[in-house]
CSV table of C-alpha atoms and ligand atoms in Angstrom, one decimal:
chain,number,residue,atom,x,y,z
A,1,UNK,CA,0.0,0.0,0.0
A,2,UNK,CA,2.9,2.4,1.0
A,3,UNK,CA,4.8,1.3,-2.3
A,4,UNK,CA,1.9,2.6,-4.0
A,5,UNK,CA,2.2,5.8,-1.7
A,6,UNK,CA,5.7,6.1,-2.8
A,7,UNK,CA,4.5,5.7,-6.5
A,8,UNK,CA,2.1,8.8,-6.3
A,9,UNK,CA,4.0,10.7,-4.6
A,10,UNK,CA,7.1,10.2,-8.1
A,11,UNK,CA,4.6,10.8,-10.6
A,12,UNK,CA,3.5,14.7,-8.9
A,13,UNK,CA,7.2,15.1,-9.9
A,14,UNK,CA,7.8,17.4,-13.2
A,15,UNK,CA,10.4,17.1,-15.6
A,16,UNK,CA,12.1,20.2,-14.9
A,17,UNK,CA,11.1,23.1,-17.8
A,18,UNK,CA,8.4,20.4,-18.8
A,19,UNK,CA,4.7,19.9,-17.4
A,20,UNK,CA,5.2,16.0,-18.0
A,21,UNK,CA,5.8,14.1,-14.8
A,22,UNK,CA,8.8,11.8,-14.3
A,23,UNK,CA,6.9,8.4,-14.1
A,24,UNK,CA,5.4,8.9,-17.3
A,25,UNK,CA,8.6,10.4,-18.9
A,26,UNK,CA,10.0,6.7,-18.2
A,27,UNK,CA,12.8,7.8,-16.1
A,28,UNK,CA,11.8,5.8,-13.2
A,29,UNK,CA,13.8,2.7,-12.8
A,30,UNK,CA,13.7,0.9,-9.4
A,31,UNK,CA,11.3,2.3,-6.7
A,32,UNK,CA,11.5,0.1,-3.4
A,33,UNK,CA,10.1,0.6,0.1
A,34,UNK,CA,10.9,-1.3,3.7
A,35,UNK,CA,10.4,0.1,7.4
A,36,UNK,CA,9.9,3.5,6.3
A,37,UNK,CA,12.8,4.1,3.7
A,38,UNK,CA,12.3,4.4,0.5
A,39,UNK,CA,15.0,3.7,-1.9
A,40,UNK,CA,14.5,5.3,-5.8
A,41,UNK,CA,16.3,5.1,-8.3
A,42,UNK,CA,16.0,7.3,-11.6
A,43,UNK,CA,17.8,7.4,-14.9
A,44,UNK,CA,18.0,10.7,-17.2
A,45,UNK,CA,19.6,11.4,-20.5
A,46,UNK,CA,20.8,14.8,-20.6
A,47,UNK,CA,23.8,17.3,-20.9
A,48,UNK,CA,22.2,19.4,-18.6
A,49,UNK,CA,24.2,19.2,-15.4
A,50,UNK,CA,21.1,21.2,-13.6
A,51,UNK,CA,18.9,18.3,-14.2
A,52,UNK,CA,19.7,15.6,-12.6
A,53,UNK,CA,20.1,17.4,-8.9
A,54,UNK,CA,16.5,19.3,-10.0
A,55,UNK,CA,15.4,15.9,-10.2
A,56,UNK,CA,17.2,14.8,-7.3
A,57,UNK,CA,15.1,17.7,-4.6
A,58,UNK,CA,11.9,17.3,-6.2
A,59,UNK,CA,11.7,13.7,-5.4
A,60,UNK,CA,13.2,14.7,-1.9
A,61,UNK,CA,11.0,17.0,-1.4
A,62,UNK,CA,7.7,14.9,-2.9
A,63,UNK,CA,9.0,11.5,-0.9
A,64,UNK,CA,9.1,13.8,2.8
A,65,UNK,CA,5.2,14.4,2.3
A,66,UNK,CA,4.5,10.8,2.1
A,67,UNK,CA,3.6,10.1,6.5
A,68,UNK,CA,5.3,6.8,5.6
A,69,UNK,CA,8.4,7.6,4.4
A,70,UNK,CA,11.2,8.0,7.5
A,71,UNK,CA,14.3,7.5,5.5
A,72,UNK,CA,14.9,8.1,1.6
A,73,UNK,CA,17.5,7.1,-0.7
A,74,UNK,CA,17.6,8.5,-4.2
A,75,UNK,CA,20.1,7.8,-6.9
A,76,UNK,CA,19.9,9.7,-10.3
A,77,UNK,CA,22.2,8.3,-13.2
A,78,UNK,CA,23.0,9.3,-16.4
A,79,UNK,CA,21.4,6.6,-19.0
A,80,UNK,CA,22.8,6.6,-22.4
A,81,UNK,CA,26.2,6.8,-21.2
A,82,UNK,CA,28.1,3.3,-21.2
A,83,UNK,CA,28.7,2.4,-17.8
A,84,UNK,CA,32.7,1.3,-18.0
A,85,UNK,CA,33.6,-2.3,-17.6
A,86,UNK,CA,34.1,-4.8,-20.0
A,87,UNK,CA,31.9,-4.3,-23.3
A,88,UNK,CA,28.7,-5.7,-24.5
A,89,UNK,CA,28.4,-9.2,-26.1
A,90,UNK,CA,28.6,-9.4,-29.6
A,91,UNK,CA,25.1,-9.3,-31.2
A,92,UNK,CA,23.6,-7.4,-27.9
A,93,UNK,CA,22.2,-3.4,-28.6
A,94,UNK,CA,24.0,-0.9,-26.9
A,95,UNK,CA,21.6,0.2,-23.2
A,96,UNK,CA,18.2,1.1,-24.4
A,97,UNK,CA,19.0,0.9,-28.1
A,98,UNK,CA,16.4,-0.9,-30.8
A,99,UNK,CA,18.0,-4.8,-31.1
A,100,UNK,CA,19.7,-4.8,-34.8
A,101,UNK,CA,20.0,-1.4,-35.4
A,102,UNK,CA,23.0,0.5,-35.7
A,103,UNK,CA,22.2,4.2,-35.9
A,104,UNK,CA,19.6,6.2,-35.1
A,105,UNK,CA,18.8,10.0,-36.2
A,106,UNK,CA,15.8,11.8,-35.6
A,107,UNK,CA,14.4,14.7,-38.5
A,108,UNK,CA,12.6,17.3,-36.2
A,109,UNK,CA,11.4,21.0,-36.6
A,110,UNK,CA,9.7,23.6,-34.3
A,111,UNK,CA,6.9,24.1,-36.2
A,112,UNK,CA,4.8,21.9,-38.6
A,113,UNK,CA,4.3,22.2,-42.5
A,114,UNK,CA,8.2,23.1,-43.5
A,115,UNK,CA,8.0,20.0,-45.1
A,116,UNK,CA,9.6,17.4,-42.0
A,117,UNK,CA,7.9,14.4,-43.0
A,118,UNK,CA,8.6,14.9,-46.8
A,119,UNK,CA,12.6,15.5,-46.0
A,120,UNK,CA,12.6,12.3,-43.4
A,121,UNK,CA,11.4,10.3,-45.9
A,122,UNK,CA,13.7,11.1,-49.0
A,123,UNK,CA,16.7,10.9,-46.9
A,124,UNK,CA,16.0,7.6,-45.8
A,125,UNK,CA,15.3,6.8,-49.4
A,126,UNK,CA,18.6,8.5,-50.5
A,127,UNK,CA,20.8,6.5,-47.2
A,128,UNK,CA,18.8,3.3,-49.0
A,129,UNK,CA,20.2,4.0,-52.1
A,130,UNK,CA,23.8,4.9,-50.9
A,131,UNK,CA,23.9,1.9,-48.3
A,132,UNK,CA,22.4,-0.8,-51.1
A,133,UNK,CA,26.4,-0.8,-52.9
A,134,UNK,CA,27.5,-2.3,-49.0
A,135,UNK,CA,24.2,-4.8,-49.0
A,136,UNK,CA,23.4,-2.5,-46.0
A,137,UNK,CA,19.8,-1.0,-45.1
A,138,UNK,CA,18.0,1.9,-43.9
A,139,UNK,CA,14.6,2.3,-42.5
A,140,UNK,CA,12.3,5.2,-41.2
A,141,UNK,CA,10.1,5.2,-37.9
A,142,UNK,CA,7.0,7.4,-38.0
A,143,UNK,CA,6.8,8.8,-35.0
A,144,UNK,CA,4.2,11.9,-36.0
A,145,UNK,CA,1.2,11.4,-33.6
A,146,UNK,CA,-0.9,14.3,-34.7
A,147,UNK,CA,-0.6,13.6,-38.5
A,148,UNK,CA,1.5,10.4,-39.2
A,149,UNK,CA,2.3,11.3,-43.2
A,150,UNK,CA,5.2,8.7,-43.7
A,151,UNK,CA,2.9,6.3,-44.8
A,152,UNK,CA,1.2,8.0,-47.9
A,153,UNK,CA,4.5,9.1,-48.9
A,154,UNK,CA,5.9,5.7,-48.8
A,155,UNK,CA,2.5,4.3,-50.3
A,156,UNK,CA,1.8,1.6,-47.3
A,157,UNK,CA,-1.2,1.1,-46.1
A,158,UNK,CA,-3.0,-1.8,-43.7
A,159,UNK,CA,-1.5,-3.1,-40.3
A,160,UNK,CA,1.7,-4.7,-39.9
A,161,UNK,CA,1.9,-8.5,-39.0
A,162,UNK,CA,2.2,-9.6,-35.9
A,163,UNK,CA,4.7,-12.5,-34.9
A,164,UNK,CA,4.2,-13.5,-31.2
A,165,UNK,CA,4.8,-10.4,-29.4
A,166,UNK,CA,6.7,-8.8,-31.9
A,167,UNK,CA,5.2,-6.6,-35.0
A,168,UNK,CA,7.1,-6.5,-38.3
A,169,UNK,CA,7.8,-3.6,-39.9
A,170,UNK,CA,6.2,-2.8,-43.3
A,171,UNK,CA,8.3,-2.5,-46.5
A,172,UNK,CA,8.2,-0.1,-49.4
A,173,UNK,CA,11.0,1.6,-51.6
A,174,UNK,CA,13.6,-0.4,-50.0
A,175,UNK,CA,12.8,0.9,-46.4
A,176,UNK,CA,11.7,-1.1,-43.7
A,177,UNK,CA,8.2,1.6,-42.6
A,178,UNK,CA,6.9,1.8,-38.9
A,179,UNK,CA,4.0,4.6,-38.5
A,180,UNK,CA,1.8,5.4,-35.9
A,181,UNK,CA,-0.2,5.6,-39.0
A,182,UNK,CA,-0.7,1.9,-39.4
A,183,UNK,CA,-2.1,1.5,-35.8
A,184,UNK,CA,-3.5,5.1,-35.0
A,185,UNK,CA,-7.1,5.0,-36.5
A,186,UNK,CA,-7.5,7.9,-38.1
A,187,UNK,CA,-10.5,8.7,-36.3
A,188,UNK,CA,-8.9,8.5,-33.2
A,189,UNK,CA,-8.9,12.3,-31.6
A,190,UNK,CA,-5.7,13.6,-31.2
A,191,UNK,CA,-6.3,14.3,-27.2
A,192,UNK,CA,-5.8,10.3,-26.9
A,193,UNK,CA,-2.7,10.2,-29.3
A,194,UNK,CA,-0.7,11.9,-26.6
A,195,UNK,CA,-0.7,9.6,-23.4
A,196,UNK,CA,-0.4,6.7,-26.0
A,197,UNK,CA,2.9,8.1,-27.4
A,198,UNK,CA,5.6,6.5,-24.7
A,199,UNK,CA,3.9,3.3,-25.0
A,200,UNK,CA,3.9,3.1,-28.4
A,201,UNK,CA,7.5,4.6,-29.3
A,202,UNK,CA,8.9,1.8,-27.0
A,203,UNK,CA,6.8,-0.6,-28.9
A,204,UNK,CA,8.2,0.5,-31.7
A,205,UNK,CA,11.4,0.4,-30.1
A,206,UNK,CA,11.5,-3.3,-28.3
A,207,UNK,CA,8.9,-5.1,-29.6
A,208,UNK,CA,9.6,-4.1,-34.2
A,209,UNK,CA,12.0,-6.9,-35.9
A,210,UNK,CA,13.5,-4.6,-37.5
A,211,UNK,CA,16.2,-6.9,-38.9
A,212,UNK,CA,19.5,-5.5,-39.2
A,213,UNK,CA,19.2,-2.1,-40.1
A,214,UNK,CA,22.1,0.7,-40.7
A,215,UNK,CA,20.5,3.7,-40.1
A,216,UNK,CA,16.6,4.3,-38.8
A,217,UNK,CA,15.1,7.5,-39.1
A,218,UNK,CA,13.0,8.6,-37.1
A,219,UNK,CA,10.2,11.3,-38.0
A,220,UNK,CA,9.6,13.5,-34.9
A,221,UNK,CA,5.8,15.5,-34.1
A,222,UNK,CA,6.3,18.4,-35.2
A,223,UNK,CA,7.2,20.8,-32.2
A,224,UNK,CA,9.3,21.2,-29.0
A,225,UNK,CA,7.1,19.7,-26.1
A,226,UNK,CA,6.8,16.5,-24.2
A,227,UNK,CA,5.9,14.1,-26.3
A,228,UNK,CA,9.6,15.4,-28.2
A,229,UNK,CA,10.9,15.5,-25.0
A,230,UNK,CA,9.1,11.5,-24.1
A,231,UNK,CA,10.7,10.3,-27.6
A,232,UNK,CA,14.3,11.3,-27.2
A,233,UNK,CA,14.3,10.4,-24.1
A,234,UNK,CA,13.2,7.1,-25.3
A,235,UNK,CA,15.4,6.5,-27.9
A,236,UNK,CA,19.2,6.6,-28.1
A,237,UNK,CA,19.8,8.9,-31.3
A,238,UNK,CA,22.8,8.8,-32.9
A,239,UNK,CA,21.7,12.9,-33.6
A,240,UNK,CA,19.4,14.6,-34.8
A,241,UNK,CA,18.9,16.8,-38.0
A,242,UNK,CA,16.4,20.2,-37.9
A,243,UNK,CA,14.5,21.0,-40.7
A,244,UNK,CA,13.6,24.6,-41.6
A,245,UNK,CA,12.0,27.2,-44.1
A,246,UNK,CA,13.9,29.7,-45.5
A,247,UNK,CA,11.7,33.0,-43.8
A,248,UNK,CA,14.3,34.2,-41.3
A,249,UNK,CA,11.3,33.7,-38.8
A,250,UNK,CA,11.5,30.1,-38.8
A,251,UNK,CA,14.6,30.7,-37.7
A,252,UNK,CA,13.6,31.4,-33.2
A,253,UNK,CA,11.3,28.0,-34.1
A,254,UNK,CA,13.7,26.1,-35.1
A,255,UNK,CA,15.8,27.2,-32.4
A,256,UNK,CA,13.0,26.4,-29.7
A,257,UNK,CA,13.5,22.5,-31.2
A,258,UNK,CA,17.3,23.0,-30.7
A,259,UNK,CA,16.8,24.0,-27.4
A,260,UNK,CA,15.0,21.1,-26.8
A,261,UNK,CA,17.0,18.3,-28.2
A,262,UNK,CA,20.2,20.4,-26.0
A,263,UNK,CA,18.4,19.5,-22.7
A,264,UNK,CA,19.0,15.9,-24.0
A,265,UNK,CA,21.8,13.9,-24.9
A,266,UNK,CA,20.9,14.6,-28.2
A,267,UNK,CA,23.8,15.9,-31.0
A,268,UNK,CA,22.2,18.1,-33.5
A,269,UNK,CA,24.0,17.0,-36.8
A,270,UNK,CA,22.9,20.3,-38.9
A,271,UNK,CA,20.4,22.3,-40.4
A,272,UNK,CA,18.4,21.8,-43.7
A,273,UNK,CA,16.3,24.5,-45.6
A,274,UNK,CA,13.2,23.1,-47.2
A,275,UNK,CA,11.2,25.1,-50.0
A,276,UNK,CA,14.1,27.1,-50.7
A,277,UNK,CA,13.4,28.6,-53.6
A,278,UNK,CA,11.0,28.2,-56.6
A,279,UNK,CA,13.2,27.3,-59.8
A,280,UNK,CA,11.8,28.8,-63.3
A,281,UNK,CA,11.9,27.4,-66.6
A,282,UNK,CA,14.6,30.5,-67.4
A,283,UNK,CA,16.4,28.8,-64.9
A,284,UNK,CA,16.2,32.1,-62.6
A,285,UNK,CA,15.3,31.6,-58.5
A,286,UNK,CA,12.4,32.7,-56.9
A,287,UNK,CA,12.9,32.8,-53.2
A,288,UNK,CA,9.0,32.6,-52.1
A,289,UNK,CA,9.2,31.9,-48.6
A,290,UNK,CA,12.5,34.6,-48.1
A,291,UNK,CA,15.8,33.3,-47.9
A,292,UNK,CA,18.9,32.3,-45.4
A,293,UNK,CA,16.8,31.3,-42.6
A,294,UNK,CA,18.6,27.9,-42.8
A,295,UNK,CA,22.1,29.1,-43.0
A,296,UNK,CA,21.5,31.7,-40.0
A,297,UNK,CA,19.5,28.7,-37.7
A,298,UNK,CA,23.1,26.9,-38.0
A,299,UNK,CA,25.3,29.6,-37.6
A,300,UNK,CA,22.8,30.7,-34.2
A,301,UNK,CA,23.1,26.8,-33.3
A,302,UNK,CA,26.9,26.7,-34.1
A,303,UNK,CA,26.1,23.7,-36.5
A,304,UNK,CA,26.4,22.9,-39.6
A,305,UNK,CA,24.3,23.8,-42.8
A,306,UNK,CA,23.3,20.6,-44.6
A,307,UNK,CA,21.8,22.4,-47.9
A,308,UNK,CA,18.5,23.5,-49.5
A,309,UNK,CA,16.2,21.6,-51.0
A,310,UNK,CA,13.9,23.7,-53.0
A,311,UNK,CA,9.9,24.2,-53.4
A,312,UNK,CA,8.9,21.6,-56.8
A,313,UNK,CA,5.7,20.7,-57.8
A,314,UNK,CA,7.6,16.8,-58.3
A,315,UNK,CA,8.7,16.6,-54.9
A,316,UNK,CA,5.0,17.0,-53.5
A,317,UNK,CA,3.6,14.4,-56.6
A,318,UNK,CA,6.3,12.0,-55.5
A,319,UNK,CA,4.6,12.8,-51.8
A,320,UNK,CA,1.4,12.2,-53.1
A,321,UNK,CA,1.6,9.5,-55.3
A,322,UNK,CA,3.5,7.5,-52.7
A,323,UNK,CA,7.4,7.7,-54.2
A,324,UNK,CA,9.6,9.8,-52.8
A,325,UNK,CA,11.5,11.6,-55.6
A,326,UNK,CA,14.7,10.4,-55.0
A,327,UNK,CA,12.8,6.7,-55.9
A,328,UNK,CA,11.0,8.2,-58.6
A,329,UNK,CA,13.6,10.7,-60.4
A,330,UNK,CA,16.7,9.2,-59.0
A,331,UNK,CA,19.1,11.4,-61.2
A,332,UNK,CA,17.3,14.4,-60.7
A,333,UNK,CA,18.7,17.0,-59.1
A,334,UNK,CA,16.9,17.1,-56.2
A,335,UNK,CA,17.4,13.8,-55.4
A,336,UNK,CA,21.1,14.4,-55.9
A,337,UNK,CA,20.3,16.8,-53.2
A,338,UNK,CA,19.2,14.5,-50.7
A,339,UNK,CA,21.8,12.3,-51.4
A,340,UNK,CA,24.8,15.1,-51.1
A,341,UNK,CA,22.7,15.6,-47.4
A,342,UNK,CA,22.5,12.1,-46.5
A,343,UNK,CA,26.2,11.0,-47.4
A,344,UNK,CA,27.0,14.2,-45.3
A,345,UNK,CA,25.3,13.0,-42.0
A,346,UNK,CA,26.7,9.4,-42.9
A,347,UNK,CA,30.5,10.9,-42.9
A,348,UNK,CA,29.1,12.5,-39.2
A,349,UNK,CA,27.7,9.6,-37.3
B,1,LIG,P1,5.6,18.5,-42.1
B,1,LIG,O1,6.0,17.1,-41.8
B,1,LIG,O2,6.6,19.5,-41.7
B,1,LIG,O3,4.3,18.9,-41.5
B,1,LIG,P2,5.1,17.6,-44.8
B,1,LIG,O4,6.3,16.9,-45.1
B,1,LIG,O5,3.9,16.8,-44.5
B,1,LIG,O6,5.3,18.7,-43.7
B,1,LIG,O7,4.8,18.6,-46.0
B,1,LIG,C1,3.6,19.4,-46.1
B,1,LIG,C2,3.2,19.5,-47.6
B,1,LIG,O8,4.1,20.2,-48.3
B,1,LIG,C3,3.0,18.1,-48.2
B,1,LIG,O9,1.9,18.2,-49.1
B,1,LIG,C4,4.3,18.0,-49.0
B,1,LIG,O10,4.2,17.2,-50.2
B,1,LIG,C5,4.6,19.4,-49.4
B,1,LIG,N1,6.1,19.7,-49.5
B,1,LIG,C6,7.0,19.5,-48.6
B,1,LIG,N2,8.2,19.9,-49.0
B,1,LIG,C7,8.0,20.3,-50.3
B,1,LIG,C8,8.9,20.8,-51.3
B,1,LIG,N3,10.2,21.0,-51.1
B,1,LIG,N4,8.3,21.2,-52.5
B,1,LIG,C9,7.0,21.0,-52.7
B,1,LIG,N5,6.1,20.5,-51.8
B,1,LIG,C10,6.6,20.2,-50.6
């Protein structure tokens, strides 16, 4: 009964700067209770070296106003880092990674509409494409509760199967396709979608063959709050790439999703501009939606700039129609775009 005490009292615990709770951020890991002490242990990623002891008093603090509790003991670790000792077994995922695969990187932005989904999916197409020459693979995990778009674009539809406990991932274009989309009803409000987020990225985590896969990307909601905050936290990215629009605007959103991958673990790998410019026949630019918001994000952020990918009328058919253009126009030149960005974050992880 006390245990459960001891339970309640964790979960009125914020993440600090969130209005998410520790319990259902995942971070609890052991919680025991004998004679009056209670003995908790918690495990954060983050380079935020405020965190952990924030984390640290407000469990103090929320364990002292339990009657039962005499005596508390409360250890916060850093997860994500490898504890030191001798190394994994061969075959084993590193702590908390997803069995099989070997890289992860995340495609967010602070805002939606710049056009996230659309870039996640061509550059897992494009690292496809460039890994197939080493008989390697890539995949992409949908991750977009409010409007899971991955699979449209990829042109999947129906449920995965399911093989005892474990679901297998769909396929299409040479990727290996996990969406929310394939188990979200579309129907289902979006007020739901958000308490079923942690349990379903972890499903998606532990319980997808995924096979042996190279790199995964994952698809982030659009946005810098705490289902972001739940997936990161979640997942051990390899880093994390920010998409942006060119209206020097978009530029203090995209830094809000910075600032909210930096109170993570999280490396931010650089910056892409989406809907650069409008190409005409003469060959002349058209900057609609302003220009060198993507270039200043990275220089703010102190990243790199991973290149523009501009606004065409094929890029949204290939969307559309279910193939990505760099499936559908392989030698174009955006598709040698995306594969200029993805060989870039390849030569970074
Ligand atoms: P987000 O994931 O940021 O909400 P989407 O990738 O779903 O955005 O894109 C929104 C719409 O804009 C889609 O219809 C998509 O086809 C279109 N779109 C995205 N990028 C481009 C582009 N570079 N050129 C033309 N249309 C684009």
């Amino acid at each position: 009964m006390s245990l459960e005490k001891v339970k309640q009292a964790l979960s009125t615990v914020k993440y600090p700067g969130f209005s998410r709770d520790i319990v259902s951020f995942g971070l609890v890991r052991s919680v025991e209770f004998e004679d009056g002490k209670a003995k908790v242990s918690i495990a954060v990623s983050t380079s935020d070296s405020s965190i952990p002891p924030a984390i640290r008093d407000g469990v103090e603090t929320a364990l002292k106003a339990v009657p039962e509790v005499t005596d508390a003991e409360v250890s916060v670790v850093m997860s994500g880092k490898k504890p030191a000792g001798p190394s994994a077994p061969q075959g084993a995922s590193p702590e908390g990674g997803i069995p099989g695969v070997k890289h992860v990187i995340a495609v967010a932005s602070g805002k939606g509409g710049v056009g996230k989904s659309t870039f996640a999916v061509n550059l897992a197409c494009a690292f496809a494409e460039i890994l197939k020459a080493d008989g390697k693979t890539a995949g992409i995990m949908d991750c977009d509760i409010y409007g899971p778009s991955v699979p449209l674009m990829m042109g999947l539809s129906g449920r995965p199967y399911v093989e005892g406990e474990s679901l297998i991932p769909m396929e299409g274009n040479g990727l290996k396709v996990m969406s929310m989309g394939f188990l979200v009803d579309e129907d289902t409000p979006v007020v739901w979608r958000g308490p079923m987020v942690m349990k379903t990225i972890q499903q998606f985590s532990q319980n997808v063959k995924w096979g042996e896969i190279e790199i995964l990307v994952v698809d982030l909601p659009p946005g810098t709050g705490d289902a972001q905050l739940s997936l990161v936290q979640t997942i051990p990215l390899s880093g994390a790439v920010l998409v942006t629009t060119p209206q020097p605007a978009a530029t203090q959103v995209a830094k809000r999703g910075a600032r909210m991958l930096e109170k993570t673990n999280v490396k931010i790998l650089g910056v892409a501009e989406n809907m650069s410019y409008l190409e005409q026949p003469d060959g002349t630019r058209v900057n609609i939606f302003g220009e060198g918001g993507g270039q200043q994000t990275a220089n703010d952020l102190k990243t790199d700039f991973l290149g523009q990918i501009p606004l065409d009328q094929s890029i949204r058919e290939g969307g559309d129609a279910g193939k990505p253009i760099v499936v559908a126009e392989p030698d174009s030149k955006i598709a040698q775009s995306f594969k200029t960005i993805a060989r870039d974050i390849l030569s970074r992880i």
